[in-house]
CSV table of C-alpha atoms and ligand atoms in Angstrom, one decimal:
chain,number,residue,atom,x,y,z
Z,1,UNK,CA,18.5,-35.1,-4.3
Z,2,UNK,CA,20.2,-32.3,-2.7
Z,3,UNK,CA,17.2,-29.8,-2.5
Z,4,UNK,CA,17.5,-26.0,-3.3
Z,5,UNK,CA,16.3,-25.5,0.5
Z,6,UNK,CA,15.5,-27.2,3.5
Z,7,UNK,CA,14.9,-26.4,7.1
Z,8,UNK,CA,16.8,-27.2,10.0
Z,9,UNK,CA,15.0,-28.9,12.8
Z,10,UNK,CA,17.5,-30.3,15.8
Z,11,UNK,CA,16.4,-31.8,19.4
Z,12,UNK,CA,15.7,-28.7,20.9
Z,13,UNK,CA,13.3,-27.8,18.7
Z,14,UNK,CA,11.4,-30.9,19.3
Z,15,UNK,CA,11.5,-30.6,22.6
Z,16,UNK,CA,10.1,-26.6,22.5
Z,17,UNK,CA,7.1,-28.0,20.4
Z,18,UNK,CA,6.6,-31.4,22.5
Z,19,UNK,CA,6.4,-28.9,25.3
Z,20,UNK,CA,4.3,-26.4,24.0
Z,21,UNK,CA,1.5,-28.8,22.5
Z,22,UNK,CA,0.6,-29.9,25.9
Z,23,UNK,CA,0.5,-26.6,27.4
Z,24,UNK,CA,-3.0,-25.4,28.1
Z,25,UNK,CA,-3.0,-22.4,25.7
Z,26,UNK,CA,-2.6,-24.5,22.3
Z,27,UNK,CA,-2.8,-20.8,20.6
Z,28,UNK,CA,-3.5,-17.1,21.7
Z,29,UNK,CA,-0.9,-18.4,24.9
Z,30,UNK,CA,2.3,-17.1,26.4
Z,31,UNK,CA,4.2,-18.5,23.7
Z,32,UNK,CA,3.1,-16.1,21.0
Z,33,UNK,CA,4.5,-13.4,23.3
Z,34,UNK,CA,7.5,-15.0,24.2
Z,35,UNK,CA,8.1,-15.6,20.6
Z,36,UNK,CA,7.4,-11.9,19.6
Z,37,UNK,CA,10.2,-10.7,22.7
Z,38,UNK,CA,12.5,-12.8,21.3
Z,39,UNK,CA,12.1,-11.9,17.2
Z,40,UNK,CA,12.8,-8.2,19.1
Z,41,UNK,CA,15.8,-9.5,19.7
Z,42,UNK,CA,16.9,-9.2,16.7
Z,43,UNK,CA,15.1,-5.9,15.3
Z,44,UNK,CA,16.9,-3.4,17.9
Z,45,UNK,CA,14.0,-3.8,20.4
Z,46,UNK,CA,11.5,-3.0,17.7
Z,47,UNK,CA,8.2,-4.8,18.7
Z,48,UNK,CA,7.0,-7.6,16.4
Z,49,UNK,CA,3.4,-9.3,15.7
Z,50,UNK,CA,3.6,-12.6,14.7
Z,51,UNK,CA,1.4,-14.0,11.9
Z,52,UNK,CA,0.7,-17.1,9.8
Z,53,UNK,CA,2.8,-16.3,7.3
Z,54,UNK,CA,4.9,-13.5,5.5
Z,55,UNK,CA,2.1,-13.2,3.0
Z,56,UNK,CA,0.0,-12.7,6.1
Z,57,UNK,CA,2.5,-10.2,7.5
Z,58,UNK,CA,2.5,-8.3,4.1
Z,59,UNK,CA,-1.2,-8.0,4.1
Z,60,UNK,CA,-1.2,-7.0,7.9
Z,61,UNK,CA,1.4,-4.5,7.1
Z,62,UNK,CA,-0.5,-3.3,4.5
Z,63,UNK,CA,-3.5,-2.8,6.3
Z,64,UNK,CA,-1.9,-1.1,9.0
Z,65,UNK,CA,-0.2,1.3,6.5
Z,66,UNK,CA,-4.0,2.2,5.3
Z,67,UNK,CA,-3.4,1.1,2.0
Z,68,UNK,CA,-6.8,0.9,0.2
Z,69,UNK,CA,-8.4,1.8,-3.2
Z,70,UNK,CA,-7.5,4.9,-5.2
Z,71,UNK,CA,-3.8,4.6,-3.3
Z,72,UNK,CA,-0.4,3.4,-5.2
Z,73,UNK,CA,2.4,0.8,-3.9
Z,74,UNK,CA,5.8,1.2,-5.1
Z,75,UNK,CA,7.0,-2.7,-5.6
Z,76,UNK,CA,10.0,-3.8,-7.3
Z,77,UNK,CA,9.0,-6.7,-9.6
Z,78,UNK,CA,12.0,-9.1,-8.4
Z,79,UNK,CA,10.3,-10.7,-5.8
Z,80,UNK,CA,7.9,-13.6,-4.8
Z,81,UNK,CA,4.1,-12.5,-6.4
Z,82,UNK,CA,2.9,-12.2,-2.6
Z,83,UNK,CA,4.6,-8.4,-2.3
Z,84,UNK,CA,2.4,-7.3,-5.1
Z,85,UNK,CA,-0.4,-9.3,-4.9
Z,86,UNK,CA,-1.4,-8.3,-1.1
Z,87,UNK,CA,-1.4,-4.7,-1.9
Z,88,UNK,CA,-3.6,-5.4,-5.0
Z,89,UNK,CA,-5.7,-7.7,-2.8
Z,90,UNK,CA,-6.2,-4.3,-0.8
Z,91,UNK,CA,-7.3,-2.0,-3.7
Z,92,UNK,CA,-3.9,-0.2,-4.3
Z,93,UNK,CA,-2.8,0.0,-7.8
Z,94,UNK,CA,0.8,-1.7,-7.7
Z,95,UNK,CA,3.5,0.6,-9.4
Z,96,UNK,CA,6.5,-1.9,-10.2
Z,97,UNK,CA,10.2,0.1,-10.0
Z,98,UNK,CA,13.3,-1.7,-11.2
Z,99,UNK,CA,16.0,-2.9,-9.5
Z,100,UNK,CA,19.6,-2.1,-8.7
Z,101,UNK,CA,21.8,-4.0,-11.3
Z,102,UNK,CA,24.2,-5.3,-8.7
Z,103,UNK,CA,22.4,-6.2,-5.9
Z,104,UNK,CA,18.6,-7.0,-7.6
Z,105,UNK,CA,16.9,-4.8,-4.6
Z,106,UNK,CA,14.8,-1.5,-5.5
Z,107,UNK,CA,16.5,0.8,-7.1
Z,108,UNK,CA,15.9,4.3,-5.3
Z,109,UNK,CA,16.0,6.4,-8.4
Z,110,UNK,CA,13.2,3.9,-10.0
Z,111,UNK,CA,11.4,4.6,-7.0
Z,112,UNK,CA,11.8,8.1,-7.2
Z,113,UNK,CA,10.5,8.5,-10.6
Z,114,UNK,CA,7.5,6.3,-9.5
Z,115,UNK,CA,6.2,7.9,-6.5
Z,116,UNK,CA,3.2,10.0,-6.8
Z,117,UNK,CA,0.9,11.9,-4.2
Z,118,UNK,CA,-1.2,8.7,-4.5
Z,119,UNK,CA,1.7,6.6,-3.1
Z,120,UNK,CA,0.7,5.5,0.3
Z,121,UNK,CA,4.2,2.7,0.7
Z,122,UNK,CA,6.9,2.4,-0.7
Z,123,UNK,CA,7.7,-1.7,-0.6
Z,124,UNK,CA,11.3,-2.9,-1.0
Z,125,UNK,CA,12.5,-6.7,-0.6
Z,126,UNK,CA,15.7,-7.8,0.5
Z,127,UNK,CA,16.8,-9.7,-2.6
Z,128,UNK,CA,18.8,-12.9,-1.2
Z,129,UNK,CA,19.3,-11.3,2.3
Z,130,UNK,CA,20.9,-7.9,1.4
Z,131,UNK,CA,18.7,-4.6,2.0
Z,132,UNK,CA,18.5,-2.3,-0.5
Z,133,UNK,CA,19.8,1.4,0.0
Z,134,UNK,CA,17.4,1.8,2.7
Z,135,UNK,CA,18.6,5.4,3.7
Z,136,UNK,CA,18.0,6.7,0.1
Z,137,UNK,CA,14.6,4.9,-0.3
Z,138,UNK,CA,13.5,6.5,3.2
Z,139,UNK,CA,14.1,9.8,1.8
Z,140,UNK,CA,12.3,8.8,-1.4
Z,141,UNK,CA,9.3,7.7,0.5
Z,142,UNK,CA,9.4,10.6,3.2
Z,143,UNK,CA,9.3,13.0,0.3
Z,144,UNK,CA,6.3,11.5,-1.3
Z,145,UNK,CA,4.6,11.4,2.2
Z,146,UNK,CA,4.4,7.4,1.9
Z,147,UNK,CA,5.8,5.0,4.8
Z,148,UNK,CA,8.3,2.7,4.0
Z,149,UNK,CA,8.0,-1.3,4.0
Z,150,UNK,CA,10.6,-4.0,3.9
Z,151,UNK,CA,9.9,-7.2,3.0
Z,152,UNK,CA,12.4,-9.3,4.6
Z,153,UNK,CA,11.4,-12.4,4.1
Z,154,UNK,CA,14.7,-13.4,3.2
Z,155,UNK,CA,16.5,-11.2,5.6
Z,156,UNK,CA,16.2,-11.8,9.0
Z,157,UNK,CA,19.7,-11.2,11.0
Z,158,UNK,CA,20.9,-9.4,8.3
Z,159,UNK,CA,22.5,-6.1,9.7
Z,160,UNK,CA,23.0,-2.8,7.3
Z,161,UNK,CA,25.4,-0.2,8.3
Z,162,UNK,CA,25.5,-1.5,11.6
Z,163,UNK,CA,21.6,-1.2,12.2
Z,164,UNK,CA,19.1,-4.6,12.3
Z,165,UNK,CA,16.6,-5.6,9.9
Z,166,UNK,CA,13.2,-4.4,11.6
Z,167,UNK,CA,14.7,-1.2,12.6
Z,168,UNK,CA,15.4,0.2,8.8
Z,169,UNK,CA,11.6,0.7,7.7
Z,170,UNK,CA,8.2,1.8,9.0
Z,171,UNK,CA,6.9,-1.6,8.6
Z,172,UNK,CA,9.1,-4.8,8.2
Z,173,UNK,CA,7.7,-7.8,6.9
Z,174,UNK,CA,9.3,-11.6,7.6
Z,175,UNK,CA,8.7,-15.1,6.5
Z,176,UNK,CA,9.0,-18.1,8.5
Z,177,UNK,CA,8.6,-20.7,5.5
Z,178,UNK,CA,10.0,-23.8,5.8
Z,179,UNK,CA,12.7,-22.9,3.0
Z,180,UNK,CA,13.5,-19.3,4.7
Z,181,UNK,CA,16.5,-18.6,7.1
Z,182,UNK,CA,14.5,-19.5,10.1
Z,183,UNK,CA,11.0,-21.4,10.3
Z,184,UNK,CA,8.0,-22.1,12.3
Z,185,UNK,CA,6.7,-24.3,9.1
Z,186,UNK,CA,4.3,-21.3,8.2
Z,187,UNK,CA,4.6,-18.3,10.1
Z,188,UNK,CA,5.7,-14.4,9.7
Z,189,UNK,CA,5.7,-11.2,11.6
Z,190,UNK,CA,5.2,-7.8,11.4
Z,191,UNK,CA,7.6,-5.3,13.2
Z,192,UNK,CA,7.2,-2.1,13.1
Z,193,UNK,CA,9.3,1.6,14.6
Z,194,UNK,CA,5.9,3.5,15.1
Z,195,UNK,CA,3.6,2.2,18.1
Z,196,UNK,CA,0.7,3.2,16.6
Z,197,UNK,CA,1.4,1.1,13.1
Z,198,UNK,CA,2.0,-1.8,15.2
Z,199,UNK,CA,-1.5,-1.8,17.5
Z,200,UNK,CA,-3.2,-0.9,13.7
Z,201,UNK,CA,-1.2,-4.5,12.7
Z,202,UNK,CA,-2.4,-6.4,15.7
Z,203,UNK,CA,-5.9,-5.5,15.4
Z,204,UNK,CA,-5.9,-6.6,11.9
Z,205,UNK,CA,-4.4,-9.9,12.8
Z,206,UNK,CA,-7.2,-10.4,15.1
Z,207,UNK,CA,-10.3,-10.0,13.5
Z,208,UNK,CA,-10.1,-5.7,14.1
Z,209,UNK,CA,-10.8,-6.7,17.7
Z,210,UNK,CA,-10.5,-3.7,20.4
Z,211,UNK,CA,-10.2,-5.4,23.8
Z,212,UNK,CA,-8.7,-2.0,25.6
Z,213,UNK,CA,-12.0,-0.4,27.6
Z,214,UNK,CA,-10.6,3.1,27.4
Z,215,UNK,CA,-10.4,2.5,23.7
Z,216,UNK,CA,-13.6,1.3,23.1
Z,217,UNK,CA,-17.0,3.2,22.1
Z,218,UNK,CA,-19.5,1.4,24.2
Z,219,UNK,CA,-17.3,0.1,27.1
Z,220,UNK,CA,-20.2,-0.1,29.6
Z,221,UNK,CA,-21.9,-2.9,27.9
Z,222,UNK,CA,-20.2,-5.4,30.1
Z,223,UNK,CA,-17.1,-7.1,30.9
Z,224,UNK,CA,-17.4,-9.3,28.0
Z,225,UNK,CA,-17.4,-7.0,25.2
Z,226,UNK,CA,-14.6,-6.5,22.2
Z,227,UNK,CA,-15.7,-4.8,19.5
Z,228,UNK,CA,-14.6,-3.7,15.7
Z,229,UNK,CA,-13.3,-0.4,14.5
Z,230,UNK,CA,-11.9,-1.5,11.3
Z,231,UNK,CA,-12.2,-5.2,9.8
Z,232,UNK,CA,-9.2,-7.6,10.2
Z,233,UNK,CA,-8.6,-11.4,9.5
Z,234,UNK,CA,-7.6,-13.9,11.6
Z,235,UNK,CA,-3.5,-14.3,10.7
Z,236,UNK,CA,-2.9,-15.7,14.5
Z,237,UNK,CA,0.3,-17.7,14.9
Z,238,UNK,CA,-0.5,-20.9,17.2
Z,239,UNK,CA,1.6,-21.1,20.2
Z,240,UNK,CA,3.0,-24.2,19.3
Z,241,UNK,CA,4.5,-22.6,15.9
Z,242,UNK,CA,5.6,-19.8,18.0
Z,243,UNK,CA,7.2,-22.3,20.6
Z,244,UNK,CA,9.4,-23.3,17.1
Z,245,UNK,CA,10.4,-19.6,16.2
Z,246,UNK,CA,11.9,-18.9,19.7
Z,247,UNK,CA,13.6,-22.4,19.5
Z,248,UNK,CA,15.0,-21.7,16.0
Z,249,UNK,CA,15.9,-17.9,16.6
Z,250,UNK,CA,18.2,-19.4,19.4
Z,251,UNK,CA,19.9,-21.2,16.5
Z,252,UNK,CA,19.7,-18.0,14.4
Z,253,UNK,CA,23.5,-17.0,14.6
Z,254,UNK,CA,24.7,-20.3,13.4
Z,255,UNK,CA,22.5,-20.4,10.7
Z,256,UNK,CA,23.7,-16.9,9.2
Z,257,UNK,CA,27.4,-18.2,10.0
Z,258,UNK,CA,27.3,-21.3,7.8
Z,259,UNK,CA,24.7,-19.9,4.9
Z,260,UNK,CA,28.1,-17.3,5.1
Z,261,UNK,CA,30.4,-19.7,4.9
Z,262,UNK,CA,28.5,-21.6,2.4
Z,263,UNK,CA,27.7,-18.8,0.0
Z,264,UNK,CA,31.9,-17.9,0.2
Z,265,UNK,CA,32.3,-21.6,-0.6
Z,266,UNK,CA,30.5,-21.1,-4.2
Z,267,UNK,CA,31.9,-17.6,-4.3
Z,268,UNK,CA,35.6,-19.3,-4.5
Z,269,UNK,CA,34.6,-22.2,-6.3
Z,270,UNK,CA,32.8,-20.4,-9.1
Z,271,UNK,CA,35.7,-18.0,-9.6
Z,272,UNK,CA,37.3,-19.7,-12.5
Z,273,UNK,CA,34.1,-20.1,-14.0
Z,274,UNK,CA,34.1,-16.7,-16.6
Z,275,UNK,CA,30.3,-17.7,-17.2
Z,276,UNK,CA,29.1,-17.1,-13.9
Z,277,UNK,CA,28.5,-13.7,-12.2
Z,278,UNK,CA,28.4,-14.4,-8.8
Z,279,UNK,CA,26.3,-12.3,-6.2
Z,280,UNK,CA,27.3,-8.7,-5.2
Z,281,UNK,CA,28.9,-8.7,-1.4
Z,282,UNK,CA,27.6,-5.1,-0.1
Z,283,UNK,CA,29.9,-3.4,2.1
Z,284,UNK,CA,28.0,-1.7,4.6
Z,285,UNK,CA,26.1,-4.8,5.5
Z,286,UNK,CA,26.4,-8.3,7.4
Z,287,UNK,CA,24.3,-10.5,5.5
Z,288,UNK,CA,22.2,-13.2,6.4
Z,289,UNK,CA,22.2,-15.1,3.1
Z,290,UNK,CA,18.8,-16.8,2.2
Z,291,UNK,CA,19.8,-17.5,-1.6
Z,292,UNK,CA,22.8,-17.9,-3.7
Z,293,UNK,CA,21.5,-16.2,-6.8
Z,294,UNK,CA,24.4,-16.7,-9.6
Z,295,UNK,CA,23.7,-15.2,-12.9
Z,296,UNK,CA,24.6,-17.1,-16.4
Z,297,UNK,CA,23.8,-15.9,-20.1
Z,298,UNK,CA,20.6,-16.1,-21.0
Z,299,UNK,CA,20.8,-18.6,-23.7
Z,300,UNK,CA,22.5,-21.1,-21.2
Z,301,UNK,CA,20.2,-20.6,-18.2
Z,302,UNK,CA,17.7,-23.4,-18.8
Z,303,UNK,CA,19.9,-25.8,-19.9
Z,304,UNK,CA,22.2,-25.3,-17.2
Z,305,UNK,CA,18.9,-25.7,-14.9
Z,306,UNK,CA,17.8,-28.8,-16.7
Z,307,UNK,CA,21.3,-30.0,-16.6
Z,308,UNK,CA,21.5,-29.6,-12.7
Z,309,UNK,CA,17.8,-31.0,-11.8
Z,310,UNK,CA,19.3,-34.4,-14.1
Z,311,UNK,CA,22.3,-34.5,-11.8
Z,312,UNK,CA,20.1,-34.1,-8.6
Z,313,UNK,CA,20.4,-30.8,-7.8
Z,314,UNK,CA,17.9,-28.7,-6.8
Z,315,UNK,CA,18.1,-25.3,-8.3
Z,316,UNK,CA,15.5,-22.7,-8.6
Z,317,UNK,CA,14.7,-19.1,-10.5
Z,318,UNK,CA,14.2,-16.5,-8.2
Z,319,UNK,CA,11.8,-14.6,-9.8
Z,320,UNK,CA,9.7,-14.4,-12.4
Z,321,UNK,CA,9.6,-10.9,-12.7
Z,322,UNK,CA,5.8,-10.3,-10.5
Z,323,UNK,CA,4.3,-7.6,-13.4
Z,324,UNK,CA,4.9,-11.0,-16.0
Z,325,UNK,CA,2.0,-13.1,-13.9
Z,326,UNK,CA,-0.8,-13.0,-15.9
Z,327,UNK,CA,-3.2,-11.5,-13.0
Z,328,UNK,CA,-1.0,-8.1,-13.9
Z,329,UNK,CA,-0.4,-8.3,-17.5
Z,330,UNK,CA,-3.9,-8.4,-17.9
Z,331,UNK,CA,-4.6,-5.8,-16.1
Z,332,UNK,CA,-2.0,-3.8,-18.9
Z,333,UNK,CA,1.1,-4.0,-17.1
Z,334,UNK,CA,4.0,-4.5,-19.9
Z,335,UNK,CA,6.8,-6.9,-20.2
Z,336,UNK,CA,10.1,-4.7,-21.0
Z,337,UNK,CA,8.8,-2.0,-18.4
Z,338,UNK,CA,11.4,-2.7,-16.0
Z,339,UNK,CA,14.5,-4.0,-18.0
Z,340,UNK,CA,16.9,-4.8,-15.3
Z,341,UNK,CA,14.9,-7.1,-13.3
Z,342,UNK,CA,13.7,-8.8,-16.5
Z,343,UNK,CA,17.2,-9.5,-17.3
Z,344,UNK,CA,17.9,-10.5,-13.6
Z,345,UNK,CA,15.3,-13.0,-14.2
Z,346,UNK,CA,16.8,-14.3,-17.5
Z,347,UNK,CA,19.8,-15.0,-16.1
Z,348,UNK,CA,19.3,-16.1,-12.4
Z,349,UNK,CA,19.7,-19.4,-11.1
Z,350,UNK,CA,19.6,-20.2,-7.3
Z,351,UNK,CA,21.9,-22.7,-6.3
Z,352,UNK,CA,21.3,-24.7,-3.2
Z,353,UNK,CA,21.9,-22.9,0.2
Z,354,UNK,CA,20.6,-24.1,3.5
Z,355,UNK,CA,22.4,-25.2,6.7
Z,356,UNK,CA,22.7,-28.7,6.0
Z,357,UNK,CA,24.5,-28.2,2.7
Z,358,UNK,CA,27.9,-29.7,3.7
Z,359,UNK,CA,31.2,-28.3,1.9
Z,360,UNK,CA,31.6,-31.5,-0.6
Z,361,UNK,CA,27.8,-30.7,-1.8
Z,362,UNK,CA,28.8,-26.9,-3.0
Z,363,UNK,CA,32.1,-28.6,-4.1
Z,364,UNK,CA,30.0,-31.1,-6.4
Z,365,UNK,CA,27.7,-28.2,-7.5
Z,366,UNK,CA,30.3,-26.2,-9.0
Z,367,UNK,CA,32.1,-29.5,-10.6
Z,368,UNK,CA,28.6,-29.9,-12.2
Z,369,UNK,CA,28.3,-25.8,-13.1
Z,370,UNK,CA,31.9,-25.6,-14.6
Z,371,UNK,CA,31.8,-29.1,-16.4
Z,372,UNK,CA,28.6,-27.4,-17.9
Z,373,UNK,CA,30.1,-24.8,-19.3
Z,374,UNK,CA,33.6,-26.4,-20.3
Z,375,UNK,CA,31.6,-29.7,-22.4
L,401,LIG,C1,8.6,-16.2,1.0
L,401,LIG,C2,8.3,-14.6,0.6
L,401,LIG,C3,7.1,-14.3,0.8
L,401,LIG,C4,6.1,-14.8,1.3
L,401,LIG,O1,6.1,-15.6,2.6
L,401,LIG,P1,5.1,-17.0,3.1
L,401,LIG,O2,5.5,-17.1,4.2
L,401,LIG,O3,5.6,-18.0,2.1
L,401,LIG,O4,3.8,-16.2,2.6
L,401,LIG,C5,7.1,-12.7,0.8
L,401,LIG,N1,8.0,-12.1,-0.1
L,401,LIG,C6,9.1,-13.0,-0.5
L,401,LIG,C7,10.5,-11.9,-0.7
L,401,LIG,C8,9.2,-14.1,0.0
L,401,LIG,O5,10.8,-14.6,0.1
């Protein structure tokens, strides 16, 4: 079985983890700071706070942005449910805004139509690895007095108009789940261009604890004293996993290059299959491709999916529109409200894309796709 995604762990990763696991600091130690510093090397120097997952990163980023009841967060529906769920868990109303036909990313026009005086955050998702028009979204967010958040679970290593992901939005979130462009098994990070937002994120990750006496209300309590000003959670990523992350970051350029090669090979091999719409290639981005999202006619998608799975090819569909999940449907969100994202979902099939895919694998998958449509 060729999976649709799989991590790449080599001996250098194993050695890094082995060293970290015998370090006196199993967690909250120096490997965390090291990983955060290493991440900043990919974000244009903007600092990072490591957390336990991409979902924790979104929850932390929304909390840092002050998202809460009575507020609205604009989210594209073509995403993993966590982009919306974490805002809803904080009590905000999620407002779904449709995606751009070519990229599958939040459409700035739709976002502009969705913002109100209650909008706190406009959240964009770098679908498959490529960002939305972040300059246009920045204007939309600023015009509404809202912050811009980039769910970059797919896109660490991408640059857009010469600027790295991590520098494009007020808050950027990464996921280091096993299937993503690099992994810490489970893990994530929040990056911010604002020191104040980053401090809030760092506190939220650690119960909201304030340790700096200069910022405490009762600094004379004693040298042991720490106090909570705003509630938080324990979302700390342990040293063992941070060590894996630092090791993986050293390989990220290679990962990005191999993913680009494979993606281009799919493009070439599928060029003669008119039923397949290949992913758009943004001219202004150097993309770390996470997915190869092919689109096929709606009435063929399910049969193609089953055909490929039966032939031992792991395929996936990214994503069920977030507002279709029963939890949102029960709140009154309507099917049909985001027609572009909904059509994307009905047509989309993600072909296997990870560092361990061989050229022969790509050719075999494409032969299967071609054979399906010629049958
Ligand atoms: C994977 C993913 C998440 C969640 O990340 P986890 O690390 O699995 O919690 C959020 N948003 C998007 C777009 C994702 O792909």
